[in-house]
Amino acid sequence: MSGPSSNAMPAGVVRNSALSFVASAQATDGSDVAVPVNPAALAVEGEQMTQTERLMPPGLTPLYEACTKVYPDQPNPLQVTTRLKYWLGGQDPLDYISMYWNPGRPDENIPPHWHYVSFGLSDLHGDGRVHPEPHGCSGYGLELTFRLASEDKQPPLWPAALLQALARYIFTTGNKFVCGDHVSWHAPLDGSSSRVRHLLVATDPQLETTNTCHGSVTFLQMVGCTSRELRAAQRGSGFEVLNMISEDPRCGGAWLVTRTQRRVSARIQHQNVQKPAHLAGVSARVAWREYSVSVCVYDCTKQVPRISHKMSTDSFKMSSIERALPQLPEMMQWEGSSTRLTSSPTRHEMALPLNVEKGSWRGDEVEYLNGVHLLLNAEAASLLPLAIDGRVLHDRHFTWRQGPRTVTLLTPAVGGAFVTRAKPYASKGPWLQILIPPELAGDMSKQVSGLARLSDSDSESDEDSTETSPRPSIPITLTWPHYRLSISVLHDLEIL
């Protein structure tokens, strides 16, 4: 799934008060009620603090206490709060974003920084106004944090806007982040010319998982990264890249503080192309239609204008870790789908000739297609080389997902599929499966290799790369007539 980001000032106000936690003070008529509080009044007496604690939402109290343990000298941090709460029709799902000053640990290469902490992805109120009844975890079971290296006395506000945009993605799609995930942002996080243009997901090094009356909450830290680091996470492991960033003194230290001004990437180890890629799937714009021999093949050598900034992520309950998708049926069950697969092709099924008759046929709620024209946006297509070389050629599957719409590439060795060599293209509800036999995978590997450069224009390239070819121009269509398969790369708005 993709969506625009914004580095504009959040739709809220900054104020310095523990009383900003008092949800009952919010108006119900949509009027702006966030009034700056005099910092001098923040030296509240014990009686006032008791009143504040009484009014604080029950799901928020343990989170506030967890932050206070880390920052005992900052009981009333600067805070961004929305003017119109989400449950009253507002657009920003995070009720509050607190901003703590952290001196860091210079002797450990941890720079001074501002620490941003969200409140609202977990269930703060427990009365159903935002989240359904809890089941083990509070709301989505997480809150987001961000650490920005800075010497400024006042915290920049763009990280708050960033966290709101990420929260909107989670609320809109229901896709939760997990540690090790990546978010390809395709624009400088701070709106400058910074090379830090994407995000990795880690656990916050200081804020521990907290139990509330509505369930547990994990603090996930969003870590700024370069395009080179993003590609390493996509082709290897997000955990490995996070570890390399933490060990590189130029890149933020053990607490993974984002340095937007850094001009270098962490020392990424060269990935072994002989090993399968860990990344099993991403959210991106994807669609399909019936194959047609009239599909045009576009020239792939022209320069392309810069694509508008879009976000995509590998987070739809599919982490970057191989174990996240051991079997295709499990993926659909994790997503709450009513689809239940009961038949699987045998691992040693004999190859049968492809059916090239016109039309399609149905059976057991599965629609078998005679051919497929796959439509991908640039972000999705840039991972085709990884999908083929790092997954399919190793008898692994790879998935793109846009909301409920899901496309999976797989081989005959993958269990739990409803496609076979005789019927290699099939859809079941919004889930399309494309079976790629070894001979087709080998040819596709050669044809799609250049598509990896679709993600190269926004930041540095790999240091050990000698590739000088221009970035491919969109639209692009590649076709394999013998297999009745074609793939087109289109601009985002052309894929609805």
Coordinates of C-alpha atoms in Angstrom, one line a residue:
M1 CA 0.0 0.0 0.0
S2 CA 1.3 3.5 -0.7
G3 CA 0.4 6.9 0.4
P4 CA 1.9 10.4 0.3
S5 CA 3.9 11.8 3.2
S6 CA 4.1 15.3 4.5
N7 CA 6.8 17.3 6.1
A8 CA 4.4 20.1 6.9
M9 CA 3.7 21.2 10.4
P10 CA 1.3 18.8 12.1
A11 CA -2.4 19.7 12.4
G12 CA -2.1 20.5 16.0
V13 CA -0.4 22.8 18.5
V14 CA 2.7 22.5 20.7
R15 CA 2.2 22.9 24.4
N16 CA 4.1 22.1 27.5
S17 CA 1.9 20.5 30.1
A18 CA 1.1 17.2 31.7
L19 CA -2.5 18.5 31.5
S20 CA -2.4 17.9 27.8
F21 CA -3.0 14.3 28.6
V22 CA -6.5 15.1 29.9
A23 CA -8.7 13.8 27.2
S24 CA -11.9 15.0 28.9
A25 CA -10.8 18.6 28.3
Q26 CA -11.3 18.1 24.5
A27 CA -14.2 19.9 23.0
T28 CA -16.9 17.9 21.1
D29 CA -17.8 20.7 18.7
G30 CA -14.6 20.6 16.6
S31 CA -13.3 23.9 17.9
D32 CA -9.7 24.6 18.5
V33 CA -9.2 24.1 22.2
A34 CA -5.5 23.5 22.6
V35 CA -4.2 26.6 24.4
P36 CA -0.6 27.1 25.1
V37 CA 0.1 26.7 28.8
N38 CA 2.5 29.0 30.7
P39 CA 5.6 26.8 31.5
A40 CA 5.9 28.6 34.8
A41 CA 2.6 27.0 35.8
L42 CA 4.0 23.6 35.3
A43 CA 5.6 23.4 38.7
V44 CA 2.3 22.1 39.9
E45 CA 1.6 21.2 43.5
G46 CA 0.9 17.6 44.6
E47 CA -2.8 18.3 44.6
Q48 CA -2.8 19.4 41.0
M49 CA -0.8 16.4 39.9
T50 CA -3.2 14.1 41.7
Q51 CA -6.1 15.7 39.7
T52 CA -4.2 15.2 36.5
E53 CA -3.5 11.6 37.2
R54 CA -7.2 11.1 38.0
L55 CA -8.2 12.6 34.6
M56 CA -5.6 10.8 32.6
P57 CA -7.0 8.1 30.3
P58 CA -6.3 4.7 31.9
G59 CA -4.5 3.3 28.9
L60 CA -2.2 6.3 28.9
T61 CA -1.1 6.3 32.5
P62 CA 1.3 3.3 32.2
L63 CA 2.8 4.7 29.0
Y64 CA 3.4 8.1 30.6
E65 CA 5.0 6.3 33.6
A66 CA 7.3 4.4 31.3
C67 CA 8.5 7.7 29.8
T68 CA 8.9 9.2 33.2
K69 CA 11.2 6.4 34.2
V70 CA 13.5 7.3 31.3
Y71 CA 13.1 11.1 31.8
P72 CA 12.4 11.7 35.5
D73 CA 13.4 15.3 35.1
Q74 CA 10.9 16.0 32.3
P75 CA 7.4 15.2 33.8
N76 CA 5.9 17.8 31.5
P77 CA 7.5 17.5 28.1
L78 CA 6.8 19.6 25.0
Q79 CA 4.0 17.9 23.2
V80 CA 2.1 18.1 19.9
T81 CA -1.6 17.4 20.3
T82 CA -4.3 17.4 17.6
R83 CA -6.9 20.2 17.5
L84 CA -9.7 17.8 16.6
K85 CA -9.4 14.3 17.9
Y86 CA -9.6 11.3 15.6
W87 CA -12.8 10.0 17.2
L88 CA -14.5 13.3 16.6
G89 CA -13.7 13.3 12.8
G90 CA -10.1 14.5 12.8
Q91 CA -7.5 13.3 10.4
D92 CA -4.7 12.6 12.8
P93 CA -5.0 9.4 14.7
L94 CA -2.3 10.1 17.3
D95 CA -3.8 12.0 20.2
Y96 CA -0.4 13.2 21.4
I97 CA 3.2 13.2 20.5
S98 CA 5.6 14.0 23.4
M99 CA 9.1 15.4 22.7
Y100 CA 11.8 14.7 25.2
W101 CA 15.3 16.1 25.3
N102 CA 17.9 13.4 25.5
P103 CA 21.6 14.4 26.2
G104 CA 22.8 11.1 24.6
R105 CA 26.1 9.5 25.5
P106 CA 28.9 11.1 23.4
D107 CA 31.4 8.6 24.8
E108 CA 29.4 5.9 23.1
N109 CA 28.8 7.8 19.9
I110 CA 25.2 8.5 20.9
P111 CA 24.6 12.2 20.0
P112 CA 22.3 14.6 21.9
H113 CA 18.8 14.3 20.4
W114 CA 15.1 14.9 20.6
H115 CA 13.1 11.8 21.4
Y116 CA 9.5 11.7 20.0
V117 CA 7.0 9.3 21.4
S118 CA 3.5 8.8 20.0
F119 CA 0.3 8.1 22.0
G120 CA -2.8 6.8 20.1
L121 CA -1.9 3.6 18.3
S122 CA -2.6 1.8 21.5
D123 CA -5.9 2.0 23.2
L124 CA -5.8 5.0 25.6
H125 CA -9.5 5.1 26.6
G126 CA -10.8 1.5 26.4
D127 CA -14.3 2.6 25.7
G128 CA -14.5 1.8 22.0
R129 CA -14.2 5.3 20.7
V130 CA -11.1 4.4 18.6
H131 CA -10.1 0.8 19.1
P132 CA -12.3 -2.3 19.4
E133 CA -12.3 -4.5 22.5
P134 CA -8.7 -5.5 23.3
H135 CA -7.5 -9.0 22.6
G136 CA -4.1 -9.4 24.3
C137 CA -2.6 -6.1 23.1
S138 CA -3.8 -2.6 23.6
G139 CA -5.2 -1.2 20.3
Y140 CA -2.6 -2.0 17.7
G141 CA -0.3 -3.1 20.5
L142 CA 2.4 -0.5 19.6
E143 CA 3.4 3.2 19.8
L144 CA 6.0 4.8 17.5
T145 CA 9.1 6.7 18.5
F146 CA 11.8 8.6 16.7
R147 CA 15.1 10.0 17.7
L148 CA 16.5 13.0 15.9
A149 CA 20.1 14.2 16.4
S150 CA 19.9 17.9 17.2
E151 CA 21.5 20.6 19.3
D152 CA 18.4 22.9 18.9
K153 CA 16.7 24.1 22.1
Q154 CA 13.3 23.6 20.4
P155 CA 12.4 20.3 18.7
P156 CA 11.7 20.4 15.0
L157 CA 8.1 19.5 14.3
W158 CA 8.5 17.5 11.1
P159 CA 9.1 14.2 13.0
A160 CA 5.7 14.7 14.6
A161 CA 4.2 15.0 11.1
L162 CA 6.1 11.9 10.0
L163 CA 4.7 9.8 12.9
Q164 CA 1.2 11.0 12.2
A165 CA 1.6 10.0 8.5
L166 CA 2.8 6.5 9.6
A167 CA -0.1 6.2 12.1
R168 CA -2.6 7.1 9.3
Y169 CA -1.1 4.3 7.2
I170 CA -1.6 1.8 10.0
F171 CA -5.2 3.0 10.8
T172 CA -6.1 3.0 7.1
T173 CA -4.7 -0.4 6.1
G174 CA -4.6 -2.2 9.4
N175 CA -1.1 -3.2 8.7
K176 CA 1.1 -3.1 11.8
F177 CA 4.8 -2.5 11.7
V178 CA 7.1 -5.1 13.3
C179 CA 10.8 -4.9 14.2
G180 CA 13.0 -5.5 11.1
D181 CA 10.5 -3.9 8.7
H182 CA 11.3 -1.1 6.3
V183 CA 9.3 1.8 4.9
S184 CA 10.5 3.2 1.6
W185 CA 9.6 6.9 1.7
H186 CA 11.4 8.2 -1.4
A187 CA 11.9 11.7 -0.1
P188 CA 14.2 13.4 2.4
L189 CA 12.6 12.9 5.8
D190 CA 13.2 16.5 6.8
G191 CA 12.3 18.1 3.5
S192 CA 15.9 19.0 2.7
S193 CA 18.4 17.5 0.4
S194 CA 19.3 14.8 2.9
R195 CA 20.3 11.3 1.8
V196 CA 18.2 9.9 4.7
R197 CA 15.0 9.2 2.8
H198 CA 13.6 5.9 4.1
L199 CA 12.9 4.2 7.4
L200 CA 13.7 1.0 9.2
V201 CA 11.8 -0.3 12.2
A202 CA 13.5 -1.2 15.5
T203 CA 12.6 -1.6 19.1
D204 CA 13.1 1.5 21.2
P205 CA 16.4 1.0 23.2
Q206 CA 15.1 2.7 26.3
L207 CA 11.3 2.3 26.4
E208 CA 10.4 -1.3 27.3
T209 CA 7.2 -3.2 26.4
T210 CA 4.5 -1.9 28.8
N211 CA 1.4 -3.6 30.2
T212 CA -1.7 -1.5 30.4
C213 CA -5.2 -2.2 31.6
H214 CA -6.1 -2.7 27.9
G215 CA -3.2 -5.0 27.0
S216 CA 0.5 -4.8 26.1
V217 CA 2.2 -2.0 24.2
T218 CA 5.6 -2.2 22.4
F219 CA 7.5 1.0 21.5
L220 CA 8.8 0.7 17.9
Q221 CA 11.5 3.2 16.9
M222 CA 11.5 4.5 13.3
V223 CA 15.1 4.8 12.1
G224 CA 16.1 7.0 9.2
C225 CA 18.2 5.3 6.6
T226 CA 19.7 5.9 3.1
S227 CA 18.6 4.2 -0.1
R228 CA 21.7 2.0 0.0
E229 CA 20.7 0.9 3.5
L230 CA 17.1 0.3 2.4
R231 CA 18.2 -1.9 -0.5
A232 CA 20.4 -3.9 1.8
A233 CA 17.4 -4.4 4.1
Q234 CA 15.3 -5.5 1.2
R235 CA 17.9 -7.9 -0.1
G236 CA 19.1 -9.2 3.2
S237 CA 17.7 -8.6 6.7
G238 CA 16.5 -5.4 8.3
F239 CA 18.0 -6.6 11.6
E240 CA 21.4 -6.9 10.0
V241 CA 21.2 -3.4 8.6
L242 CA 20.1 -1.9 11.9
N243 CA 23.0 -3.6 13.6
M244 CA 25.4 -2.1 11.1
I245 CA 23.9 1.3 11.6
S246 CA 24.2 1.0 15.3
E247 CA 27.9 0.0 15.1
D248 CA 28.9 2.8 12.7
P249 CA 29.9 5.9 14.7
R250 CA 28.8 8.1 11.8
C251 CA 25.3 6.8 11.9
G252 CA 23.7 7.4 15.3
G253 CA 25.2 4.9 17.7
A254 CA 23.6 2.1 19.7
W255 CA 20.4 4.0 20.2
L256 CA 19.9 4.4 16.4
V257 CA 19.6 8.1 16.5
T258 CA 18.6 9.5 13.0
R259 CA 21.3 11.9 11.7
T260 CA 19.6 13.6 8.7
Q261 CA 22.8 15.4 7.8
R262 CA 25.0 12.4 7.3
R263 CA 26.3 11.9 3.8
V264 CA 27.4 8.3 4.1
S265 CA 25.7 5.0 4.6
A266 CA 26.6 2.3 7.2
R267 CA 29.3 -0.1 6.0
I268 CA 26.9 -2.6 4.4
Q269 CA 28.4 -6.1 3.8
H270 CA 28.0 -7.4 0.3
Q271 CA 25.0 -9.7 0.1
N272 CA 25.5 -13.3 -1.0
V273 CA 23.5 -13.6 -4.2
Q274 CA 23.6 -17.3 -3.9
K275 CA 21.4 -17.2 -0.8
P276 CA 17.6 -16.6 -0.9
A277 CA 16.5 -13.1 0.0
H278 CA 14.7 -12.7 3.4
L279 CA 12.1 -10.3 2.1
A280 CA 9.0 -12.2 1.3
G281 CA 6.6 -9.4 0.3
V282 CA 5.8 -5.7 0.3
S283 CA 2.8 -3.4 0.2
A284 CA 2.7 -1.6 -3.2
R285 CA 0.3 -0.7 -6.0
V286 CA -0.6 -3.8 -7.9
A287 CA -3.4 -4.9 -10.2
W288 CA -3.9 -7.5 -13.0
R289 CA -6.1 -8.2 -16.0
E290 CA -6.5 -10.9 -18.6
Y291 CA -3.6 -11.4 -20.9
S292 CA -3.9 -9.9 -24.4
V293 CA -1.6 -10.4 -27.3
S294 CA -2.2 -6.7 -28.2
V295 CA -0.2 -5.5 -25.2
C296 CA 2.3 -2.9 -26.4
V297 CA 6.0 -3.2 -25.5
Y298 CA 7.5 0.1 -24.4
D299 CA 11.0 1.3 -24.9
C300 CA 12.9 0.9 -21.6
T301 CA 15.9 3.2 -22.4
K302 CA 14.3 6.7 -22.1
Q303 CA 14.8 8.9 -19.1
V304 CA 11.8 9.3 -16.8
P305 CA 10.6 12.3 -14.9
R306 CA 10.9 12.0 -11.1
I307 CA 8.0 10.1 -9.7
S308 CA 5.8 11.8 -7.1
H309 CA 6.7 10.8 -3.5
K310 CA 5.0 7.7 -2.3
M311 CA 5.4 5.4 0.7
S312 CA 5.4 1.7 0.7
T313 CA 6.3 -0.9 3.3
D314 CA 6.9 -4.5 3.8
S315 CA 4.5 -4.5 6.8
F316 CA 1.3 -6.4 6.3
K317 CA 1.9 -8.9 9.1
M318 CA 4.7 -10.1 6.8
S319 CA 8.1 -9.1 8.3
S320 CA 11.4 -9.1 6.5
I321 CA 12.2 -12.5 8.2
E322 CA 11.9 -15.7 6.2
R323 CA 9.9 -17.4 8.9
A324 CA 7.1 -14.8 8.5
L325 CA 5.6 -16.7 5.6
P326 CA 6.4 -20.4 5.9
Q327 CA 3.4 -21.4 3.9
L328 CA 1.0 -19.5 1.7
P329 CA -2.2 -20.6 3.4
E330 CA -0.9 -19.3 6.7
M331 CA -0.5 -15.8 5.1
M332 CA -4.1 -15.7 4.2
Q333 CA -5.2 -17.0 7.6
W334 CA -3.0 -14.3 9.4
E335 CA -4.8 -11.7 7.4
G336 CA -8.2 -12.8 8.7
S337 CA -9.2 -14.0 5.3
S338 CA -12.2 -16.4 4.9
T339 CA -10.1 -18.2 2.3
R340 CA -9.1 -21.7 3.3
L341 CA -6.9 -23.7 1.0
T342 CA -7.3 -27.5 1.2
S343 CA -5.3 -28.8 -1.8
S344 CA -1.6 -28.4 -2.7
P345 CA 0.3 -29.5 -5.7
T346 CA 2.8 -32.2 -5.0
R347 CA 6.4 -31.2 -4.9
H348 CA 7.3 -33.7 -7.7
E349 CA 4.3 -33.0 -10.0
M350 CA 5.2 -33.7 -13.6
A351 CA 5.4 -30.7 -16.0
L352 CA 2.4 -30.5 -18.2
P353 CA 2.1 -28.4 -21.4
L354 CA 0.6 -25.0 -20.9
N355 CA -3.0 -24.6 -21.9
V356 CA -3.1 -21.8 -24.5
E357 CA -6.8 -21.9 -25.3
K358 CA -8.7 -18.6 -25.1
G359 CA -10.8 -17.7 -22.1
S360 CA -10.8 -18.8 -18.5
W361 CA -12.4 -21.5 -16.5
R362 CA -13.7 -21.9 -12.9
G363 CA -13.7 -24.6 -10.3
D364 CA -13.9 -24.8 -6.5
E365 CA -14.3 -21.1 -6.2
V366 CA -11.0 -20.6 -8.0
E367 CA -10.9 -18.7 -11.3
Y368 CA -8.2 -20.2 -13.5
L369 CA -6.9 -17.6 -16.1
N370 CA -5.5 -18.4 -19.5
G371 CA -3.0 -15.6 -19.2
V372 CA -2.1 -12.7 -16.9
H373 CA -1.1 -9.1 -17.5
L374 CA 0.4 -7.9 -14.2
L375 CA 0.4 -4.1 -13.5
L376 CA 3.0 -2.8 -11.0
N377 CA 4.1 0.7 -9.9
A378 CA 7.8 1.6 -9.9
E379 CA 8.3 0.7 -6.3
A380 CA 6.9 -2.8 -6.8
A381 CA 8.7 -3.3 -10.1
S382 CA 12.0 -2.3 -8.6
L383 CA 11.8 -5.4 -6.5
L384 CA 11.1 -7.8 -9.4
P385 CA 14.8 -8.7 -9.7
L386 CA 14.8 -9.6 -6.0
A387 CA 11.5 -11.5 -6.3
I388 CA 12.9 -13.6 -9.2
D389 CA 16.6 -14.0 -8.3
G390 CA 16.3 -13.9 -4.5
R391 CA 13.1 -15.8 -4.1
V392 CA 11.6 -17.7 -7.1
L393 CA 14.9 -19.1 -8.2
H394 CA 15.4 -20.5 -4.7
D395 CA 11.9 -22.1 -4.7
R396 CA 10.5 -19.3 -2.5
H397 CA 7.4 -17.2 -2.9
F398 CA 7.1 -13.4 -3.2
T399 CA 4.0 -11.2 -2.6
W400 CA 2.8 -7.7 -3.5
R401 CA -0.3 -6.5 -1.7
Q402 CA -2.5 -3.4 -2.1
G403 CA -5.2 -3.6 0.5
P404 CA -7.0 -6.9 0.1
R405 CA -5.6 -7.2 -3.5
T406 CA -2.7 -9.7 -3.4
V407 CA -0.4 -11.1 -6.0
T408 CA 2.0 -14.0 -5.2
L409 CA 4.8 -15.4 -7.4
L410 CA 5.7 -18.9 -6.6
T411 CA 7.2 -22.1 -7.9
P412 CA 5.9 -25.7 -8.1
A413 CA 7.9 -26.5 -4.9
V414 CA 5.9 -24.1 -2.8
G415 CA 3.2 -25.8 -0.8
G416 CA -0.4 -24.6 -0.2
A417 CA -1.0 -23.2 -3.7
F418 CA -4.0 -23.5 -5.9
V419 CA -2.0 -23.1 -9.1
T420 CA -0.4 -26.0 -10.9
R421 CA 1.9 -26.4 -13.9
A422 CA -1.2 -27.1 -16.0
K423 CA -3.1 -24.1 -14.6
P424 CA -0.3 -21.6 -13.7
Y425 CA -2.6 -18.5 -13.2
A426 CA -5.4 -18.5 -10.8
S427 CA -7.3 -16.1 -8.5
K428 CA -9.3 -16.8 -5.4
G429 CA -11.1 -13.7 -4.4
P430 CA -8.6 -10.9 -4.4
W431 CA -5.6 -13.2 -4.3
L432 CA -3.8 -13.9 -7.6
Q433 CA -1.2 -16.6 -7.8
I434 CA 1.3 -16.9 -10.7
L435 CA 3.3 -20.0 -11.0
I436 CA 6.8 -19.5 -12.5
P437 CA 8.4 -22.6 -13.8
P438 CA 12.2 -22.8 -13.8
E439 CA 12.7 -22.1 -17.5
L440 CA 10.5 -19.0 -17.3
A441 CA 12.2 -17.8 -14.1
G442 CA 15.6 -18.0 -15.8
D443 CA 14.4 -15.8 -18.8
M444 CA 12.6 -13.4 -16.5
S445 CA 15.8 -12.9 -14.5
K446 CA 17.6 -11.5 -17.5
Q447 CA 14.6 -9.4 -18.6
V448 CA 13.8 -7.7 -15.3
S449 CA 17.4 -7.1 -14.1
G450 CA 17.3 -3.4 -15.2
L451 CA 14.1 -2.7 -13.2
A452 CA 16.1 -2.5 -10.0
R453 CA 17.3 0.9 -11.1
L454 CA 13.8 2.2 -10.7
S455 CA 14.6 2.9 -7.1
D456 CA 18.1 4.4 -7.7
S457 CA 17.2 8.0 -8.5
D458 CA 16.5 9.4 -5.0
S459 CA 19.8 8.8 -3.2
E460 CA 23.2 7.2 -3.3
S461 CA 23.9 4.1 -5.3
D462 CA 25.8 1.1 -4.0
E463 CA 29.5 1.9 -3.4
D464 CA 30.7 -1.3 -5.2
S465 CA 28.3 -0.9 -8.1
T466 CA 29.7 -0.1 -11.6
E467 CA 26.3 0.3 -13.1
T468 CA 26.0 3.5 -15.2
S469 CA 22.9 2.8 -17.2
P470 CA 20.1 5.4 -16.9
R471 CA 17.0 4.8 -14.9
P472 CA 14.3 3.1 -17.0
S473 CA 11.5 5.2 -18.3
I474 CA 7.9 4.5 -17.4
P475 CA 5.7 3.1 -18.8
I476 CA 7.4 -0.2 -19.4
T477 CA 5.9 -3.5 -20.6
L478 CA 7.7 -6.8 -20.7
T479 CA 6.0 -9.9 -22.2
W480 CA 6.6 -13.6 -22.5
P481 CA 4.1 -14.6 -25.3
H482 CA 4.8 -18.4 -25.0
Y483 CA 3.7 -18.3 -21.4
R484 CA 0.9 -15.7 -22.0
L485 CA 2.4 -13.5 -19.3
S486 CA 3.1 -9.8 -19.4
I487 CA 4.2 -7.2 -16.8
S488 CA 3.7 -3.5 -17.1
V489 CA 5.3 -0.8 -14.9
L490 CA 3.0 2.2 -14.6
H491 CA 2.8 5.4 -12.6
D492 CA 0.9 5.1 -9.3
L493 CA -2.2 6.9 -10.4
E494 CA -2.6 4.6 -13.4
I495 CA -3.1 1.6 -11.0
L496 CA -6.4 2.0 -9.1

